[in-house]
Structures are given as structure tokens and as C-alpha cells.
PDB file of C-alpha atoms in Angstrom:
ATOM      1  CA  MET A  12     124.173 103.745  97.897  1.00 60.00           C
ATOM      2  CA  ALA A  13     127.095 104.057 100.160  1.00 76.00           C
ATOM      3  CA  THR A  14     125.640 103.651 103.501  1.00 77.00           C
ATOM      4  CA  LYS A  15     127.018 105.144 106.514  1.00 80.00           C
ATOM      5  CA  LYS A  16     126.532 105.287 110.107  1.00 80.00           C
ATOM      6  CA  CYS A  17     127.135 108.547 112.004  1.00 79.00           C
ATOM      7  CA  PRO A  18     128.251 108.452 115.703  1.00 79.00           C
ATOM      8  CA  ASN A  19     124.656 108.980 116.786  1.00 74.00           C
ATOM      9  CA  GLY A  20     123.510 105.835 115.055  1.00 73.00           C
ATOM     10  CA  HIS A  21     121.735 107.436 112.159  1.00 74.00           C
ATOM     11  CA  GLN A  22     122.202 105.595 108.683  1.00 75.00           C
ATOM     12  CA  TYR A  23     122.678 107.721 105.557  1.00 73.00           C
ATOM     13  CA  ASP A  24     123.598 107.596 102.016  1.00 76.00           C
ATOM     14  CA  SER A  25     127.296 109.059 102.343  1.00 77.00           C
ATOM     15  CA  GLY A  26     127.207 109.032  98.309  1.00 76.00           C
ATOM     16  CA  ILE A  27     124.614 112.449  98.801  1.00 75.00           C
ATOM     17  CA  TYR A  28     125.727 114.049 102.487  1.00 75.00           C
ATOM     18  CA  GLY A  29     129.508 113.020 102.345  1.00 80.00           C
ATOM     19  CA  ASP A  30     130.258 112.853 106.103  1.00 81.00           C
ATOM     20  CA  ASN A  31     127.677 115.084 107.317  1.00 80.00           C
ATOM     21  CA  CYS A  32     124.681 113.294 108.724  1.00 77.00           C
ATOM     22  CA  PRO A  33     121.300 115.186 107.352  1.00 74.00           C
ATOM     23  CA  PHE A  34     119.566 113.860 110.400  1.00 72.00           C
ATOM     24  CA  CYS A  35     121.940 115.651 113.131  1.00 73.00           C
ATOM     25  CA  PRO A  36     121.311 118.771 114.967  1.00 62.00           C
ATOM     26  CA  GLU A  37     121.682 122.170 112.453  1.00 49.00           C
ATOM     27  CA  SER A  38     124.783 122.804 115.257  1.00 42.00           C
ATOM     28  CA  SER A  39     126.495 119.672 113.957  1.00 43.00           C
ATOM     29  CA  HIS A  40     125.930 119.773 110.149  1.00 41.00           C
ATOM     30  CA  THR A  41     124.765 121.928 107.371  1.00 39.00           C
ATOM     31  CA  ARG A  42     121.095 121.494 105.898  1.00 39.00           C
ATOM     32  CA  VAL A  43     118.760 123.252 103.498  1.00 37.00           C
ATOM     33  CA  ASN A  44     119.142 127.056 103.770  1.00 37.00           C
ATOM     34  CA  ALA A  45     116.271 129.362 103.368  1.00 37.00           C
ATOM     35  CA  GLY A  46     115.505 129.913  99.684  1.00 38.00           C
ATOM     36  CA  ALA A  47     116.951 126.830  98.580  1.00 37.00           C
ATOM     37  CA  THR A  48     115.231 124.226  96.487  1.00 38.00           C
ATOM     38  CA  ALA A  49     115.521 120.373  97.381  1.00 36.00           C
ATOM     39  CA  SER A  50     114.275 117.131  96.625  1.00 36.00           C
ATOM     40  CA  THR A  51     113.603 114.570  98.931  1.00 35.00           C
ATOM     41  CA  GLN A  52     113.335 110.595  98.321  1.00 38.00           C
ATOM     42  CA  VAL A  53     110.102 108.940 100.100  1.00 39.00           C
ATOM     43  CA  ALA A  54     111.219 105.161 100.841  1.00 40.00           C
ATOM     44  CA  GLY A  55     107.713 103.852 100.474  1.00 40.00           C
ATOM     45  CA  GLY A  56     106.651 105.353  97.148  1.00 40.00           C
ATOM     46  CA  GLY A  57     109.686 105.376  95.038  1.00 38.00           C
ATOM     47  CA  ASP A  58     108.860 108.753  93.819  1.00 37.00           C
ATOM     48  CA  SER A  59     110.518 112.452  94.798  1.00 34.00           C
ATOM     49  CA  TRP A  60     108.974 115.461  95.074  1.00 34.00           C
ATOM     50  CA  GLY A  61     110.770 118.985  95.133  1.00 33.00           C
ATOM     51  CA  ALA A  62     109.946 121.646  97.654  1.00 33.00           C
ATOM     52  CA  THR A  63     110.921 125.031  97.803  1.00 32.00           C
ATOM     53  CA  GLY A  64     112.004 126.511 100.692  1.00 34.00           C
ATOM     54  CA  ALA A  65     110.805 130.133  99.695  1.00 35.00           C
ATOM     55  CA  GLY A  66     109.425 132.044 102.535  1.00 36.00           C
ATOM     56  CA  THR A  67     109.789 129.291 105.065  1.00 38.00           C
ATOM     57  CA  GLY A  68     113.020 126.929 104.026  1.00 40.00           C
ATOM     58  CA  ALA A  69     112.112 124.547 107.014  1.00 39.00           C
ATOM     59  CA  THR A  70     113.846 121.368 107.444  1.00 40.00           C
ATOM     60  CA  ILE A  71     111.802 119.432 110.107  1.00 39.00           C
ATOM     61  CA  PRO A  72     112.783 115.925 110.987  1.00 40.00           C
ATOM     62  CA  VAL A  73     109.704 113.460 111.277  1.00 42.00           C
ATOM     63  CA  ARG A  74     109.124 109.849 112.264  1.00 43.00           C
ATOM     64  CA  ASP A  75     106.495 107.936 110.101  1.00 45.00           C
ATOM     65  CA  ASN A  76     105.790 105.267 107.859  1.00 48.00           C
ATOM     66  CA  ASN A  77     108.229 106.237 105.315  1.00 45.00           C
ATOM     67  CA  GLY A  78     111.095 105.775 107.836  1.00 43.00           C
ATOM     68  CA  GLY A  79     113.841 104.911 105.174  1.00 42.00           C
ATOM     69  CA  GLY A  80     116.569 102.742 104.971  1.00 42.00           C
ATOM     70  CA  ALA A  81     116.385  98.625 105.395  1.00 43.00           C
ATOM     71  CA  GLY A  82     114.871  97.846 108.507  1.00 45.00           C
ATOM     72  CA  GLY A  83     112.752 101.144 108.582  1.00 49.00           C
ATOM     73  CA  GLY A  84     112.203 103.422 111.793  1.00 50.00           C
ATOM     74  CA  HIS A  85     114.733 106.059 110.988  1.00 51.00           C
ATOM     75  CA  THR A  86     114.207 109.829 110.774  1.00 50.00           C
ATOM     76  CA  VAL A  87     113.373 111.393 107.684  1.00 50.00           C
ATOM     77  CA  ILE A  88     114.250 114.923 106.883  1.00 46.00           C
ATOM     78  CA  ARG A  89     111.341 116.548 104.847  1.00 47.00           C
ATOM     79  CA  VAL A  90     111.633 120.138 103.344  1.00 42.00           C
ATOM     80  CA  LEU A  91     108.357 122.284 104.077  1.00 42.00           C
ATOM     81  CA  GLY A  92     107.593 124.955 101.434  1.00 41.00           C
ATOM     82  CA  ASN A  93     104.533 127.476 101.150  1.00 37.00           C
ATOM     83  CA  ASP A  94     103.121 125.404  98.049  1.00 46.00           C
ATOM     84  CA  GLY A  95     101.222 123.082  99.963  1.00 45.00           C
ATOM     85  CA  SER A  96     102.291 120.110  98.502  1.00 48.00           C
ATOM     86  CA  ASN A  97     101.606 116.447  99.814  1.00 49.00           C
ATOM     87  CA  PRO A  98     104.300 113.829  99.989  1.00 50.00           C
ATOM     88  CA  GLU A  99     101.663 111.023 100.021  1.00 52.00           C
ATOM     89  CA  GLY A 100      99.768 112.277  97.077  1.00 60.00           C
ATOM     90  CA  GLY A 101      96.876 113.770  98.442  1.00 78.00           C
ATOM     91  CA  ARG A 102      95.945 110.801 100.244  1.00 86.00           C
ATOM     92  CA  LYS A 103      93.724 111.605 103.308  1.00 90.00           C
ATOM     93  CA  VAL A 104      94.724 109.924 106.749  1.00 93.00           C
ATOM     94  CA  VAL A 105      91.730 107.550 107.877  1.00 95.00           C
ATOM     95  CA  GLY A 106      93.664 105.688 110.322  1.00 96.00           C
ATOM     96  CA  ILE A 107      96.515 104.765 112.532  1.00 96.00           C
ATOM     97  CA  LEU A 108      98.453 101.942 113.978  1.00 97.00           C
ATOM     98  CA  ALA A 109     100.067 101.925 117.132  1.00 96.00           C
ATOM     99  CA  SER A 110     102.514  99.628 118.572  1.00 95.00           C
ATOM    100  CA  TYR A 111     104.779  99.298 121.693  1.00 94.00           C
ATOM    101  CA  THR A 112     106.816  96.267 120.698  1.00 92.00           C
ATOM    102  CA  THR A 113     109.866  97.738 120.091  1.00 87.00           C
ATOM    103  CA  ASN A 114     109.750 101.459 121.483  1.00 89.00           C
ATOM    104  CA  PRO A 115     108.341 101.698 125.092  1.00 89.00           C
ATOM    105  CA  SER A 116     107.042 104.837 124.245  1.00 91.00           C
ATOM    106  CA  GLY A 117     105.065 103.977 121.195  1.00 92.00           C
ATOM    107  CA  GLU A 118     105.324 104.300 117.818  1.00 94.00           C
ATOM    108  CA  ILE A 119     102.697 105.628 115.536  1.00 95.00           C
ATOM    109  CA  PHE A 120     102.071 104.471 111.576  1.00 96.00           C
ATOM    110  CA  LYS A 121      99.458 106.314 109.349  1.00 96.00           C
ATOM    111  CA  ILE A 122      97.107 104.628 107.341  1.00 96.00           C
ATOM    112  CA  TYR A 123      95.866 106.259 104.472  1.00 95.00           C
ATOM    113  CA  GLU A 124      93.128 105.939 101.898  1.00 92.00           C
ATOM    114  CA  GLY A 125      93.520 103.351  99.291  1.00 93.00           C
ATOM    115  CA  ARG A 126      96.125 100.834  99.784  1.00 95.00           C
ATOM    116  CA  ASN A 127      98.917 100.412 102.640  1.00 97.00           C
ATOM    117  CA  MET A 128     101.196  97.782 102.255  1.00 97.00           C
ATOM    118  CA  ILE A 129     102.752  96.735 105.493  1.00 97.00           C
ATOM    119  CA  GLY A 130     106.422  94.802 105.811  1.00 96.00           C
ATOM    120  CA  ARG A 131     109.817  94.687 106.381  1.00 95.00           C
ATOM    121  CA  VAL A 132     111.481  96.024 103.551  1.00 94.00           C
ATOM    122  CA  ASN A 133     111.719  99.954 102.360  1.00 94.00           C
ATOM    123  CA  THR A 134     109.216  99.610  99.658  1.00 95.00           C
ATOM    124  CA  ASN A 135     106.256  98.977 101.744  1.00 95.00           C
ATOM    125  CA  ASP A 136     104.024 101.887 103.132  1.00 95.00           C
ATOM    126  CA  ILE A 137     104.794 100.912 106.392  1.00 95.00           C
ATOM    127  CA  ILE A 138     107.988  99.345 107.655  1.00 95.00           C
ATOM    128  CA  ILE A 139     108.116  97.186 110.777  1.00 94.00           C
ATOM    129  CA  ASP A 140     111.456  96.325 111.585  1.00 91.00           C
ATOM    130  CA  ASP A 141     110.837  92.607 112.892  1.00 93.00           C
ATOM    131  CA  ASP A 142     112.777  89.822 111.010  1.00 93.00           C
ATOM    132  CA  ASN A 143     109.552  87.714 111.497  1.00 95.00           C
ATOM    133  CA  VAL A 144     107.628  89.878 109.306  1.00 95.00           C
ATOM    134  CA  SER A 145     107.901  89.069 105.594  1.00 95.00           C
ATOM    135  CA  LYS A 146     108.847  91.186 103.144  1.00 95.00           C
ATOM    136  CA  GLU A 147     105.344  92.191 101.980  1.00 96.00           C
ATOM    137  CA  HIS A 148     103.347  90.889 104.935  1.00 97.00           C
ATOM    138  CA  LEU A 149      99.697  92.660 105.133  1.00 97.00           C
ATOM    139  CA  LEU A 150      97.858  94.795 103.009  1.00 97.00           C
ATOM    140  CA  ILE A 151      94.987  97.267 104.843  1.00 97.00           C
ATOM    141  CA  PHE A 152      93.007  99.145 102.203  1.00 95.00           C
ATOM    142  CA  PHE A 153      90.257 101.543 102.933  1.00 94.00           C
ATOM    143  CA  ASN A 154      87.630 102.305 100.647  1.00 85.00           C
ATOM    144  CA  GLU A 155      86.021 105.465 100.960  1.00 83.00           C
ATOM    145  CA  ALA A 156      82.683 104.906  99.192  1.00 84.00           C
ATOM    146  CA  GLU A 157      82.357 102.021 101.565  1.00 87.00           C
ATOM    147  CA  GLY A 158      83.709 103.441 104.555  1.00 89.00           C
ATOM    148  CA  VAL A 159      85.249  99.836 105.333  1.00 93.00           C
ATOM    149  CA  TYR A 160      88.566  98.891 106.361  1.00 96.00           C
ATOM    150  CA  TRP A 161      89.942  95.847 105.278  1.00 96.00           C
ATOM    151  CA  ALA A 162      93.011  93.544 106.311  1.00 97.00           C
ATOM    152  CA  LYS A 163      94.633  91.064 104.143  1.00 97.00           C
ATOM    153  CA  ASP A 164      97.410  88.604 104.659  1.00 96.00           C
ATOM    154  CA  GLN A 165     100.040  88.850 101.406  1.00 95.00           C
ATOM    155  CA  PHE A 166     100.646  84.981 102.042  1.00 94.00           C
ATOM    156  CA  SER A 167     103.201  85.852 104.766  1.00 94.00           C
ATOM    157  CA  SER A 168     105.482  82.876 106.485  1.00 92.00           C
ATOM    158  CA  ASN A 169     104.449  83.352 109.663  1.00 93.00           C
ATOM    159  CA  GLY A 170     100.869  84.245 109.019  1.00 94.00           C
ATOM    160  CA  THR A 171      98.596  87.504 110.764  1.00 96.00           C
ATOM    161  CA  TYR A 172      96.643  87.226 113.510  1.00 97.00           C
ATOM    162  CA  ILE A 173      93.485  89.603 114.203  1.00 97.00           C
ATOM    163  CA  ASN A 174      92.077  89.501 117.484  1.00 96.00           C
ATOM    164  CA  GLY A 175      93.730  86.430 118.605  1.00 95.00           C
ATOM    165  CA  SER A 176      92.318  84.615 115.157  1.00 95.00           C
ATOM    166  CA  PHE A 177      94.613  83.326 112.324  1.00 95.00           C
ATOM    167  CA  ALA A 178      93.528  85.805 109.480  1.00 93.00           C
ATOM    168  CA  ARG A 179      92.718  83.936 106.090  1.00 86.00           C
ATOM    169  CA  GLY A 180      91.393  85.939 102.961  1.00 89.00           C
ATOM    170  CA  GLU A 181      90.197  89.565 103.331  1.00 94.00           C
ATOM    171  CA  ILE A 182      89.214  90.509 107.054  1.00 95.00           C
ATOM    172  CA  GLU A 183      87.155  93.669 108.066  1.00 96.00           C
ATOM    173  CA  ILE A 184      88.810  95.689 110.771  1.00 97.00           C
ATOM    174  CA  LYS A 185      87.473  97.966 113.001  1.00 96.00           C
ATOM    175  CA  SER A 186      88.902 100.493 115.703  1.00 95.00           C
ATOM    176  CA  ASN A 187      90.364  98.639 118.745  1.00 96.00           C
ATOM    177  CA  ASP A 188      91.182  95.562 116.901  1.00 97.00           C
ATOM    178  CA  VAL A 189      94.687  93.999 117.633  1.00 97.00           C
ATOM    179  CA  ILE A 190      96.412  92.867 114.535  1.00 97.00           C
ATOM    180  CA  VAL A 191      99.952  90.490 115.090  1.00 96.00           C
ATOM    181  CA  ILE A 192     102.624  90.250 112.673  1.00 96.00           C
ATOM    182  CA  GLY A 193     105.674  88.478 113.415  1.00 94.00           C
ATOM    183  CA  LYS A 194     106.262  89.227 116.812  1.00 94.00           C
ATOM    184  CA  THR A 195     105.035  93.011 116.475  1.00 95.00           C
ATOM    185  CA  LYS A 196     101.564  93.761 117.894  1.00 96.00           C
ATOM    186  CA  LEU A 197      99.480  96.688 116.266  1.00 96.00           C
ATOM    187  CA  ILE A 198      96.594  98.243 117.390  1.00 97.00           C
ATOM    188  CA  PHE A 199      94.421  99.949 114.716  1.00 97.00           C
ATOM    189  CA  LEU A 200      92.133 103.007 115.225  1.00 96.00           C
ATOM    190  CA  ALA A 201      89.931 104.151 112.757  1.00 95.00           C
ATOM    191  CA  ILE A 202      89.787 108.121 112.067  1.00 92.00           C
ATOM    192  CA  PRO A 203      86.080 109.040 111.327  1.00 84.00           C
ATOM    193  CA  ASP A 204      85.396 111.832 109.015  1.00 76.00           C
ATOM    194  CA  PHE A 205      84.188 114.614 110.750  1.00 68.00           C
TER     195      PHE A 205
END
């Protein structure tokens, strides 16, 4: 991958996009046209999915867990089609993590049913841009049958703290719990099934 940085500070693969940053406004560069077919790589999952622009051809920049790129926190272009495809593989959002550590306006990370790996590298479901966070730092798991959220430190170098206590083994977490990994503080909020 040939990484390039545009004048606006976006990092992208110049081997795919050349000199046209895919994250800059439409007026600056060409993006997917109506009726075109595109395939987008998701940073956390390693899978690609295709979405046809039949009818809409819309491209929407979004900021989410799968921020892409080493260090995370980058904008990802998602092509939305009429087929209702779900890039997260159909997993339901069951919670969120909110952080104000690196962005004073706040950042929101989605927690899906099943396993959610949190760490510093782009192979994780949630990428935290913090040098004190391990490559794979924390696992948050939700089992719908039990209706319980669990957090488990992945033998990280700097450990995990939940509500000020060092987390050992699997810890049940609830809404408004404060999770600290590295220098990053996250507030967990469960989304009730309604």
C-alpha cells in the first residue's frame, strides 16, 4: 500500500486513488458516479463488500469504528445502495463508547452484538489512536441470550481500569461505566432492546 497525505491531511492509498484524495469534497475530486459499482475495504473486518449505486449512487463520508489506516480515526467512504447491505455482517448495535480524550467535541464508537476488539492497530473493531494502548487491548462482548456485557483485558502492557479499579479477568460492565485504556477514557452506554 502506497500511503499518501493530501493537502487537507487525509491519508489514503495512492496506488488505488492516485493523486485524487477520496475523502475530499466532490468539487475537488471525482468519486463514484450514479449507477456505478464499487467495493469498499473495511479496516476492522478484513472483508470487502460490494454495493451498487443503482438508484442512488450515494457516497457518504462517515466516522466510525472502522476508521481505517494505522492509528485510526480517519474518514471512510461508504457506498450505499438499495440492496440494504450491512457492512457489519448484520450485527446489531447494542452499545456505544463515547470519548472526549482526543477530540473535545467527542467521538462515538459502536459496540455490536458478539465480540468487539479494541486496540491501536487497524485489525481491531475499534481503533484507538493512543501509543499507550496495546495492539489488541480490550475485548467487549455482548451475548444477547444473557443480556450481559463483558469486558476482558487482553494482557495489555498498561492494563485496563473500569470505574477506577484495575480490571482482571472478565468484568461485567453496565451503562455509565468509565473504561480507561492507555491515556484514553471511554464512557460505556448500553442500548436497551426496544
